[in-house]
Coordinates of C-alpha atoms in Angstrom, one line a residue:
Chain M
M1476 CA -122.2 114.7 100.8
R1477 CA -121.9 112.4 104.4
T1478 CA -118.6 111.8 105.4
Y1479 CA -117.6 107.9 104.5
L1480 CA -115.5 105.8 107.2
S1481 CA -112.9 105.8 104.7
C1482 CA -112.0 108.9 104.9
T1483 CA -111.0 108.7 108.3
P1484 CA -107.0 107.3 107.9
C1485 CA -107.6 110.0 105.3
F1486 CA -108.1 112.9 108.3
A1487 CA -105.3 111.3 110.2
R1488 CA -103.2 111.1 107.4
Q1489 CA -103.9 115.3 107.0
A1490 CA -103.6 116.3 110.7
W1491 CA -100.2 114.3 110.6
E1492 CA -98.6 116.6 108.0
S1493 CA -100.4 119.8 108.7
V1494 CA -99.1 119.2 112.1
S1495 CA -95.1 118.0 111.0
M1496 CA -95.4 120.7 108.7
A1497 CA -96.8 123.9 111.3
S1498 CA -94.6 122.7 114.2
G1499 CA -91.3 120.9 115.3
D1500 CA -92.0 119.9 118.8
E1501 CA -92.9 116.1 119.3
A1502 CA -95.3 117.7 122.4
V1503 CA -96.8 119.8 120.7
R1504 CA -97.2 116.9 117.5
E1505 CA -98.3 114.4 119.8
R1506 CA -101.1 116.5 121.9
V1507 CA -102.4 117.4 118.5
M1508 CA -102.5 113.9 117.0
R1509 CA -104.6 112.6 119.8
R1510 CA -106.9 115.3 120.4
V1511 CA -107.7 114.7 116.7
L1512 CA -107.9 111.2 116.8
S1513 CA -110.2 111.8 119.5
A1514 CA -112.1 114.1 117.7
I1515 CA -112.6 111.7 114.7
S1516 CA -114.0 108.9 116.8
A1517 CA -116.5 110.4 117.7
M1518 CA -117.7 112.3 115.6
D1519 CA -120.8 112.7 113.3
F1520 CA -120.6 111.0 110.3
N1521 CA -123.8 112.6 108.7
R1522 CA -122.1 116.0 108.5
P1523 CA -119.7 116.4 105.3
P1524 CA -115.9 115.6 105.5
P1525 CA -114.7 119.1 105.8
A1526 CA -117.3 119.7 109.1
M1527 CA -114.4 117.6 110.1
G1528 CA -111.3 118.5 108.3
A1529 CA -112.2 122.2 110.1
E1530 CA -112.4 120.9 113.1
I1531 CA -108.8 119.7 112.9
H1532 CA -107.3 122.1 111.7
R1533 CA -108.9 124.1 114.4
I1534 CA -106.8 122.3 116.5
V1535 CA -103.7 122.7 114.5
R1536 CA -103.4 126.2 114.6
R1537 CA -104.4 126.2 118.9
E1538 CA -102.2 124.0 119.4
T1539 CA -98.9 124.8 117.6
G1540 CA -100.4 128.6 117.8
D1541 CA -99.8 129.3 114.3
P1542 CA -102.6 131.2 112.6
D1543 CA -101.7 129.9 109.2
P1544 CA -98.8 127.2 109.0
Y1545 CA -99.5 126.9 104.9
A1546 CA -99.0 130.9 104.9
G1547 CA -95.1 129.7 103.3
A1548 CA -96.5 127.0 101.2
K1549 CA -99.2 128.9 99.7
S1550 CA -97.0 132.1 98.7
D1551 CA -94.4 129.7 96.8
L1552 CA -97.1 128.2 95.0
T1553 CA -98.6 131.0 94.1
R1554 CA -95.4 132.2 92.7
M1555 CA -95.0 128.5 90.7
A1556 CA -98.7 129.7 89.3
L1557 CA -98.1 133.5 88.5
R1558 CA -95.3 132.4 86.0
L1559 CA -97.2 129.9 84.5
L1560 CA -99.9 132.0 83.8
P1561 CA -99.0 134.1 80.0
K1562 CA -98.4 130.3 79.1
L1563 CA -102.9 129.5 80.3
E1564 CA -103.9 132.0 78.6
E1565 CA -101.8 132.0 75.7
R1566 CA -103.5 128.5 75.6
V1567 CA -106.8 129.9 75.9
G1568 CA -105.8 132.9 72.5
S1569 CA -105.1 129.7 70.4
S1570 CA -107.9 127.7 71.3
A1571 CA -110.5 126.9 69.4
D1572 CA -113.0 127.0 71.5
P1573 CA -111.6 128.7 74.6
L1574 CA -114.1 128.4 77.0
D1575 CA -113.6 125.1 76.9
T1576 CA -109.7 125.6 77.4
A1577 CA -110.1 128.1 80.8
L1578 CA -113.0 125.8 82.1
R1579 CA -110.1 122.7 81.2
I1580 CA -107.3 124.9 82.7
S1581 CA -109.5 126.1 85.7
I1582 CA -110.0 122.4 86.9
A1583 CA -106.1 121.3 85.8
G1584 CA -105.3 124.5 89.0
N1585 CA -107.2 122.2 91.2
I1586 CA -104.5 119.7 91.6
M1587 CA -102.7 121.7 94.1
D1588 CA -104.5 120.9 96.4
F1589 CA -102.5 120.2 100.4
S1590 CA -105.8 118.1 101.5
I1591 CA -104.5 115.7 99.2
T1592 CA -101.0 115.8 99.1
S1593 CA -98.4 118.2 100.8
S1594 CA -95.8 118.5 98.1
M1595 CA -96.7 120.4 94.5
R1596 CA -93.4 120.1 91.8
E1597 CA -94.0 122.5 88.4
D1598 CA -93.5 118.7 86.3
A1599 CA -96.8 117.5 88.2
V1600 CA -99.2 120.4 87.4
L1601 CA -97.6 120.9 83.7
E1602 CA -98.7 117.3 83.1
T1603 CA -102.0 117.4 85.3
L1604 CA -102.5 120.8 83.1
E1605 CA -101.7 118.3 79.6
D1606 CA -103.6 115.6 81.1
S1607 CA -107.1 118.2 81.2
L1608 CA -107.1 119.3 78.4
R1609 CA -106.8 116.1 76.7
K1610 CA -109.4 114.1 78.2
P1611 CA -113.3 114.4 78.0
F1612 CA -115.7 116.3 80.6
L1613 CA -118.1 113.9 82.3
R1614 CA -121.8 114.9 83.6
G1615 CA -122.2 116.8 80.6
G1616 CA -123.0 120.1 82.3
A1617 CA -119.9 122.3 80.4
G1618 CA -122.2 122.7 77.6
D1619 CA -124.6 123.4 79.9
L1620 CA -122.4 126.3 81.9
A1621 CA -120.8 127.6 78.6
G1622 CA -124.5 128.2 77.6
R1623 CA -125.6 130.3 80.5
L1624 CA -122.5 132.2 81.9
A1625 CA -122.2 135.2 78.5
S1626 CA -125.9 135.9 79.2
A1627 CA -125.8 136.1 83.2
Q1628 CA -126.5 138.7 85.5
S1629 CA -124.7 137.7 88.1
I1630 CA -122.3 134.5 89.0
L1631 CA -120.7 133.7 92.5
F1632 CA -117.4 131.7 91.8
L1633 CA -116.3 129.6 94.8
A1634 CA -112.9 129.4 95.1
D1635 CA -110.6 126.7 96.6
N1636 CA -107.1 126.7 97.2
A1637 CA -104.6 129.5 97.0
A1638 CA -102.6 128.9 94.0
E1639 CA -105.3 127.3 92.0
I1640 CA -107.2 130.6 91.8
V1641 CA -104.7 132.2 89.5
F1642 CA -105.7 129.0 86.8
D1643 CA -109.4 130.1 87.3
R1644 CA -107.9 133.8 86.0
P1645 CA -108.9 132.9 82.6
L1646 CA -111.9 131.1 82.8
L1647 CA -113.4 134.5 85.2
S1648 CA -111.8 136.9 82.6
M1649 CA -114.7 135.3 79.9
M1650 CA -117.4 135.9 82.3
P1651 CA -119.3 138.7 81.6
R1652 CA -117.7 142.0 83.1
G1653 CA -118.7 143.3 86.9
R1654 CA -121.0 140.6 87.5
V1655 CA -118.7 138.0 88.5
T1656 CA -118.1 137.2 92.3
V1657 CA -115.3 135.4 93.7
A1658 CA -115.9 133.9 97.4
V1659 CA -112.9 133.0 99.4
K1660 CA -112.5 131.9 102.9
G1661 CA -112.9 133.7 105.9
S1662 CA -109.3 132.6 107.4
P1663 CA -107.0 130.4 106.6
V1664 CA -107.4 127.0 106.6
I1665 CA -104.9 123.9 104.9
N1666 CA -104.5 125.9 101.6
D1667 CA -107.7 127.3 100.6
A1668 CA -107.8 131.0 99.1
T1669 CA -108.1 133.4 101.5
M1670 CA -108.6 137.1 100.6
E1671 CA -104.9 137.6 101.2
D1672 CA -104.2 134.8 99.0
A1673 CA -107.2 136.2 96.2
G1674 CA -105.2 139.7 96.1
A1675 CA -101.2 138.1 95.6
A1676 CA -103.2 136.4 92.9
G1677 CA -104.3 139.4 91.3
L1678 CA -107.8 138.2 91.3
A1679 CA -109.3 141.6 91.9
S1680 CA -108.9 143.1 88.5
V1681 CA -111.0 140.3 87.1
A1682 CA -113.6 139.8 89.4
R1683 CA -115.3 141.2 92.5
L1684 CA -114.0 139.7 95.7
I1685 CA -115.7 138.8 98.7
D1686 CA -115.2 136.2 101.9
N1687 CA -117.7 133.6 102.7
G1688 CA -117.1 134.1 107.0
S1689 CA -116.4 130.5 107.6
D1690 CA -112.4 128.8 108.5
V1691 CA -114.2 125.3 106.6
P1692 CA -112.3 124.1 104.1
G1693 CA -115.2 124.3 101.7
T1694 CA -119.1 125.9 101.8
L1695 CA -120.6 124.5 104.8
L1696 CA -123.6 127.2 104.6
E1697 CA -124.0 126.8 108.7
S1698 CA -120.8 128.4 109.2
C1699 CA -120.7 131.2 106.3
S1700 CA -121.8 134.3 107.6
P1701 CA -125.2 136.0 106.5
R1702 CA -124.1 138.0 104.2
F1703 CA -122.8 135.4 102.0
R1704 CA -125.7 133.2 102.7
D1705 CA -127.6 136.1 100.8
E1706 CA -124.7 136.1 97.6
F1707 CA -125.4 132.6 97.7
S1708 CA -129.1 132.1 97.2
R1709 CA -129.1 135.2 95.1
A1710 CA -126.9 134.5 92.5
E1711 CA -128.2 133.2 89.2
I1712 CA -125.4 131.0 88.5
V1713 CA -123.0 129.7 91.6
V1714 CA -120.0 127.6 90.2
S1715 CA -118.3 125.3 92.4
K1716 CA -114.8 124.6 92.6
G1717 CA -112.8 121.8 93.6
Q1718 CA -113.6 118.9 96.6
G1719 CA -114.3 120.9 99.5
N1720 CA -116.6 123.1 97.9
Y1721 CA -118.5 119.8 96.2
E1722 CA -118.7 117.7 99.5
T1723 CA -120.7 120.4 102.0
L1724 CA -122.9 121.4 98.4
S1725 CA -123.7 118.7 96.8
D1726 CA -126.9 118.5 99.0
A1727 CA -127.8 122.9 98.5
P1728 CA -130.7 123.9 98.2
R1729 CA -130.2 125.3 95.4
E1730 CA -128.5 124.7 91.7
V1731 CA -124.9 124.3 91.8
F1732 CA -122.3 123.9 88.9
F1733 CA -119.6 121.9 90.2
L1734 CA -115.8 122.2 88.6
L1735 CA -113.4 119.4 90.0
R1736 CA -110.7 116.9 89.3
A1737 CA -111.2 113.3 91.1
K1738 CA -108.9 113.2 93.1
C1739 CA -109.7 110.8 96.1
A1740 CA -111.7 107.2 96.2
T1741 CA -114.7 108.4 98.4
I1742 CA -115.4 111.0 95.6
C1743 CA -114.8 108.7 92.9
E1744 CA -117.3 106.5 95.0
D1745 CA -119.5 109.5 95.7
L1746 CA -119.9 110.6 92.4
G1747 CA -119.6 107.5 90.4
C1748 CA -116.3 108.3 88.8
S1749 CA -113.1 106.7 88.3
M1750 CA -109.4 108.9 89.9
G1751 CA -108.7 111.7 87.7
D1752 CA -111.3 112.2 86.2
I1753 CA -112.6 115.9 85.4
L1754 CA -116.6 117.1 85.3
V1755 CA -118.8 119.7 85.2
H1756 CA -121.4 118.3 87.4
R1757 CA -125.3 120.0 87.7
A1758 CA -126.6 119.4 90.7
V1759 CA -130.2 120.7 91.8
P1760 CA -132.1 119.8 94.4
A1761 CA -133.8 116.6 94.7
G1762 CA -137.5 117.4 93.3
S1763 CA -136.6 120.2 91.5
T1764 CA -137.6 121.5 87.8
R1765 CA -135.0 123.4 86.6
Chain W
M728 CA -88.6 100.8 118.2
R729 CA -91.1 103.1 119.8
T730 CA -94.1 104.0 117.7
Y731 CA -94.0 107.4 115.9
L732 CA -96.0 109.8 115.3
S733 CA -96.6 109.4 111.5
C734 CA -97.4 105.6 112.7
T735 CA -100.7 106.7 113.3
P736 CA -102.6 106.9 109.9
C737 CA -101.4 104.2 108.7
F738 CA -102.6 102.3 112.0
A739 CA -106.3 103.8 111.1
R740 CA -106.1 103.0 107.1
Q741 CA -104.8 99.6 108.3
A742 CA -108.0 99.4 110.5
W743 CA -110.2 100.5 108.0
E744 CA -108.8 98.0 105.2
S745 CA -108.9 95.0 107.5
V746 CA -113.0 95.9 108.4
S747 CA -113.8 96.4 104.8
M748 CA -112.2 93.4 104.4
A749 CA -114.2 91.1 107.7
S750 CA -117.4 93.1 107.1
G751 CA -119.9 94.8 105.1
D752 CA -122.0 95.8 107.7
E753 CA -121.9 99.8 107.6
A754 CA -122.4 99.6 111.8
V755 CA -119.7 97.4 112.7
R756 CA -116.9 99.4 110.5
E757 CA -118.4 102.4 112.1
R758 CA -118.0 100.7 115.8
V759 CA -114.7 99.3 114.7
M760 CA -113.3 102.6 113.2
R761 CA -114.4 104.7 116.4
R762 CA -112.7 102.1 118.6
V763 CA -109.5 101.9 116.6
L764 CA -109.1 105.6 116.9
S765 CA -110.1 106.2 120.2
A766 CA -107.8 103.7 120.8
I767 CA -105.1 104.8 118.7
S768 CA -105.7 108.1 120.6
A769 CA -105.3 106.8 124.1
M770 CA -101.8 104.8 122.9
D771 CA -98.5 104.7 124.0
F772 CA -95.5 105.6 121.9
N773 CA -93.2 103.9 123.7
R774 CA -94.8 100.4 122.8
P775 CA -93.5 99.3 119.2
P776 CA -96.1 99.8 116.5
P777 CA -96.9 96.2 116.6
A778 CA -98.4 96.5 120.0
M779 CA -101.1 98.9 118.7
G780 CA -101.5 96.7 115.5
A781 CA -102.3 93.7 117.8
E782 CA -105.0 95.5 119.2
I783 CA -106.2 96.7 116.2
H784 CA -106.8 93.6 115.0
R785 CA -108.0 91.9 118.5
I786 CA -111.2 94.9 117.8
V787 CA -111.5 94.0 114.5
R788 CA -112.0 89.8 115.1
R789 CA -114.1 91.0 118.3
E790 CA -116.3 93.0 116.2
T791 CA -116.3 91.3 113.2
G792 CA -116.6 87.9 114.6
D793 CA -114.5 86.6 112.2
P794 CA -111.4 85.1 113.8
D795 CA -109.2 85.3 110.5
P796 CA -110.5 87.8 108.3
Y797 CA -107.3 87.2 106.3
A798 CA -108.3 83.7 105.9
G799 CA -109.0 83.7 102.2
A800 CA -106.0 85.8 101.1
K801 CA -103.4 84.3 102.5
S802 CA -104.1 80.7 101.1
D803 CA -104.8 82.9 97.7
L804 CA -101.5 84.1 97.6
T805 CA -99.7 81.0 99.4
R806 CA -100.8 79.0 96.3
M807 CA -99.4 81.8 94.2
A808 CA -95.9 81.6 96.1
L809 CA -96.7 77.8 95.5
R810 CA -96.8 78.1 92.0
L811 CA -93.4 80.6 91.6
L812 CA -91.7 78.2 94.2
P813 CA -90.0 75.3 91.3
K814 CA -89.2 78.9 89.7
L815 CA -87.7 80.6 92.8
E816 CA -85.3 77.4 93.4
E817 CA -84.2 77.4 90.4
R818 CA -82.4 81.0 90.6
V819 CA -80.9 79.3 93.5
G820 CA -80.0 76.4 92.2
S821 CA -78.3 78.0 88.8
S822 CA -76.2 81.5 91.2
A823 CA -72.8 81.9 91.4
D824 CA -73.8 82.6 94.7
P825 CA -76.7 80.3 96.2
L826 CA -77.2 81.3 99.7
D827 CA -77.0 85.2 98.6
T828 CA -79.6 84.3 96.1
A829 CA -81.4 82.3 98.9
L830 CA -81.2 85.5 100.7
R831 CA -82.9 87.5 98.5
I832 CA -85.4 85.7 97.8
S833 CA -86.9 85.3 101.1
I834 CA -86.2 89.0 101.1
A835 CA -88.1 89.4 98.0
G836 CA -90.8 87.7 99.9
N837 CA -91.3 90.5 102.6
I838 CA -94.0 92.0 100.2
M839 CA -96.4 89.9 100.8
D840 CA -97.7 92.4 103.3
F841 CA -100.7 93.3 104.0
S842 CA -100.5 95.5 107.1
I843 CA -98.8 97.9 104.2
T844 CA -101.3 96.9 101.2
S845 CA -103.7 95.0 100.7
S846 CA -103.9 93.5 97.6
M847 CA -101.4 92.3 95.6
R848 CA -100.8 90.9 92.0
E849 CA -98.4 88.2 91.0
D850 CA -96.7 90.9 88.5
A851 CA -95.7 92.8 91.0
V852 CA -93.9 89.7 93.8
L853 CA -92.3 89.2 90.5
E854 CA -91.1 92.3 90.1
T855 CA -89.9 93.0 93.7
L856 CA -88.2 89.8 93.0
E857 CA -85.8 90.9 90.4
D858 CA -85.2 94.2 92.1
S859 CA -84.1 91.7 95.3
L860 CA -81.8 90.3 93.2
R861 CA -80.3 93.0 91.5
K862 CA -79.3 95.9 94.4
P863 CA -77.2 96.1 96.8
F864 CA -77.5 94.4 100.9
L865 CA -76.9 97.1 103.2
R866 CA -76.0 96.6 106.7
G867 CA -73.6 94.0 105.4
G868 CA -74.5 91.1 107.4
A869 CA -75.4 89.0 104.9
G870 CA -71.5 88.1 104.7
D871 CA -71.5 87.6 108.4
L872 CA -74.9 85.6 108.8
A873 CA -73.3 83.6 105.5
G874 CA -70.5 82.7 107.1
R875 CA -71.8 81.5 110.6
L876 CA -74.8 79.1 109.1
A877 CA -73.1 76.3 108.2
S878 CA -71.6 75.6 111.7
A879 CA -74.8 77.5 113.9
Q880 CA -75.9 74.5 116.0
S881 CA -79.5 75.7 116.4
I882 CA -81.0 78.6 114.7
L883 CA -84.2 80.5 115.3
F884 CA -85.7 81.8 112.4
L885 CA -88.8 84.2 112.7
A886 CA -91.4 84.4 110.0
D887 CA -93.2 87.0 109.2
N888 CA -95.5 86.8 106.5
A889 CA -97.9 83.5 105.0
A890 CA -97.2 83.2 101.6
E891 CA -93.6 85.0 102.7
I892 CA -92.3 81.8 104.2
V893 CA -92.7 79.6 101.1
F894 CA -90.1 82.4 99.7
D895 CA -88.0 81.6 102.8
R896 CA -88.3 77.6 101.9
P897 CA -85.2 78.1 99.3
L898 CA -82.8 79.7 102.4
L899 CA -84.4 77.1 105.3
S900 CA -83.3 74.4 103.0
M901 CA -79.6 75.4 102.6
M902 CA -79.8 76.0 106.5
P903 CA -78.2 72.4 108.5
R904 CA -80.6 70.2 108.5
G905 CA -82.1 69.4 112.0
R906 CA -81.0 72.4 113.6
V907 CA -83.5 75.3 112.3
T908 CA -86.5 76.1 114.0
V909 CA -89.1 78.3 112.2
A910 CA -91.6 80.0 114.7
V911 CA -94.8 81.5 113.6
K912 CA -97.7 83.5 115.5
G913 CA -99.8 81.9 117.7
S914 CA -103.1 82.9 116.3
P915 CA -104.1 84.8 113.2
V916 CA -103.1 88.5 113.0
I917 CA -103.5 90.3 109.9
N918 CA -101.2 87.8 106.9
D919 CA -99.2 87.2 109.7
A920 CA -98.3 83.3 109.3
T921 CA -99.4 80.9 111.8
M922 CA -98.8 76.6 112.0
E923 CA -101.8 76.7 109.5
D924 CA -100.2 78.7 106.9
A925 CA -96.9 76.9 107.4
G926 CA -98.3 73.9 106.8
A927 CA -100.0 74.8 103.8
A928 CA -96.4 76.4 102.7
G929 CA -95.0 73.0 102.8
L930 CA -92.8 74.7 105.6
A931 CA -92.1 71.0 107.6
S932 CA -90.3 69.6 105.0
V933 CA -87.8 72.1 105.7
A934 CA -87.8 73.2 109.3
R935 CA -89.1 72.4 112.8
L936 CA -92.1 74.3 113.7
I937 CA -93.1 76.6 116.7
D938 CA -95.3 79.2 117.4
N939 CA -94.4 82.0 119.9
G940 CA -97.9 81.6 121.5
S941 CA -98.8 85.7 120.5
D942 CA -101.0 87.6 118.3
V943 CA -98.8 90.3 117.6
P944 CA -97.9 91.0 113.9
G945 CA -93.8 91.0 115.3
T946 CA -92.1 89.4 118.0
L947 CA -93.3 91.5 121.5
L948 CA -91.4 88.8 124.1
E949 CA -93.4 89.8 126.8
S950 CA -96.6 88.4 124.6
C951 CA -94.9 85.6 123.6
S952 CA -95.3 81.9 125.6
P953 CA -92.1 81.5 127.8
R954 CA -91.4 77.9 126.1
F955 CA -91.0 80.6 122.9
R956 CA -88.7 83.1 125.5
D957 CA -86.8 80.2 126.3
E958 CA -85.6 78.9 122.4
F959 CA -85.7 82.6 121.6
S960 CA -82.9 82.9 124.1
R961 CA -80.9 79.5 124.1
A962 CA -80.6 79.5 120.3
E963 CA -77.1 80.8 118.4
I964 CA -78.6 82.4 116.2
V965 CA -81.9 84.6 115.6
V966 CA -82.5 85.4 112.2
S967 CA -85.6 87.5 112.0
K968 CA -88.3 88.7 109.0
G969 CA -89.9 91.7 108.4
Q970 CA -90.4 95.2 109.6
G971 CA -93.0 93.7 112.1
N972 CA -90.5 91.8 114.1
Y973 CA -87.6 94.7 113.6
E974 CA -89.9 97.2 115.5
T975 CA -90.5 94.5 117.8
L976 CA -87.1 93.1 118.5
S977 CA -85.0 95.8 117.4
D978 CA -83.6 96.3 121.5
A979 CA -84.0 92.5 122.2
P980 CA -81.7 91.8 124.8
R981 CA -79.6 89.5 122.6
E982 CA -77.9 89.4 118.7
V983 CA -80.7 89.3 116.0
F984 CA -80.2 89.3 112.4
F985 CA -82.7 91.0 110.6
L986 CA -83.9 90.4 107.2
L987 CA -86.0 92.8 105.6
R988 CA -87.2 95.6 102.6
A989 CA -88.2 99.0 103.9
K990 CA -91.3 99.2 102.7
C991 CA -92.5 102.9 105.0
A992 CA -91.1 106.0 105.5
T993 CA -90.9 105.3 109.4
I994 CA -88.7 102.5 109.2
C995 CA -86.5 103.8 106.9
E996 CA -86.3 107.4 108.9
D997 CA -85.4 104.3 112.0
L998 CA -83.0 102.5 109.6
G999 CA -81.6 105.6 108.3
C1000 CA -82.5 104.0 104.6
S1001 CA -84.4 104.1 102.0
M1002 CA -88.0 103.1 100.5
G1003 CA -87.5 99.6 98.9
D1004 CA -83.8 98.7 100.2
I1005 CA -83.2 95.5 101.4
L1006 CA -81.1 94.5 104.5
V1007 CA -79.6 92.2 106.4
H1008 CA -78.9 93.8 109.7
R1009 CA -77.2 91.9 112.8
A1010 CA -78.2 93.9 115.6
V1011 CA -76.4 93.6 119.2
P1012 CA -77.6 94.8 122.9
A1013 CA -76.0 98.1 123.7
G1014 CA -72.5 97.6 125.6
S1015 CA -72.4 93.8 123.8
T1016 CA -69.0 92.8 122.4
R1017 CA -69.7 90.8 120.4

């Protein structure tokens, strides 16, 4: 997906929220904002939004000297998510359609996204959870995905945010043992999950873990490691979580199942859906027969 | 008031909302956004936010060729406000403290501000009205202003937005006849009131009208005409409506009564108040004994 002009105010907001969190030094904050605004003013709108997101957060990290401004927020959110996990597992266990419930819980976790808002309270997460358990899935990919998971030989699951990955655990647990790989980011960017966050979330108990070698808040294939790209092209099923991964992979050269909650007007415009909709969207390359 | 770094995302949002309204041409929109973002990246943060607002809207007008992108929206809102006027006058007429009620109605009108939001429905306006009639005034300037209005020889009232000026009419009507001058903007910027808007709002029936000769969404004295500046310094009482006028006149070289509703986090930080607070704030130059 290309970057829309309507993304530009949001880039500025993201930069401001990020540098406010990372530094209290007014001169540093000003330098970051000037550099970010100048970068946005010259950006290539044919690239997906996370390409600019990566540039913004590189500027923030470089100018503040803080390699991971969201580290504290990520741990706090992960602890909260882990506290909720037994309840989530209970919901799946008591569901008439456990896989459907696990899918919904995974998508609900997508609310814990600091590129959209830098504050997140437990009641807001629980409200999103109930909302996701109630509302219809758009795009009809859910049944398709459910039908194929059980017999799949290899599944690559592209994680989105720290803490959100705790909400992915019930879903990952229902996939065939030993055939699931979860890919996280190569290094910290916003609150995207890294190997460290995956460890804290206990993901190693339900899947093999790799990182994608990239610091882009999405999956920009050209920024990923050759090893990751190889796994991406070989996996029988690719499941992608969240907006950043959608924005970077919507035109990917292979089939991808996108799981997301529509959280901004621009994504809604691109997907033809409404704010807050939950979707399992199976995308295939143009011209593909699958 | 200087520009805060937190204003920068808001400038980008304002530019985007404005150019989306003014042009459907993607190339024009892109050119505007690139120029605006570049201008923000190089701005002088010692100047007040409306100085950048003026620059943004000059870029929008120049690139789109539309001298008044908000003309239609201003007329629509003015018609709505005029429809509500009899009700507003009734509220003042039946009030135990008519001047207090008129002040509150004037401040409630301040919600019709397209620099904050580009959509405005009647129910939102009415809700703000009831809220303003209910809540306490901060800063205690209301009693002070009320006490001095009746005997004032000359009052200069700095209007804010089109349509909002309809809500100022009950207050203006209660000021001493023949001693009130309302100043509007010299030319269109966002939905700020111009001479044409003042005419449509029927303001000529309650006050003498002048324009300030400026296209800044506020009152940046150095951008105003000598005639306006002369009236500004000579008036016995200056009453200033809205955030833009506060941002440009908070350090003015004379006493000013600011009437406003706090509509953004940055103003709240500057004024030490909360979102949605209503205030009559009497400001005097530092070191003044009045």
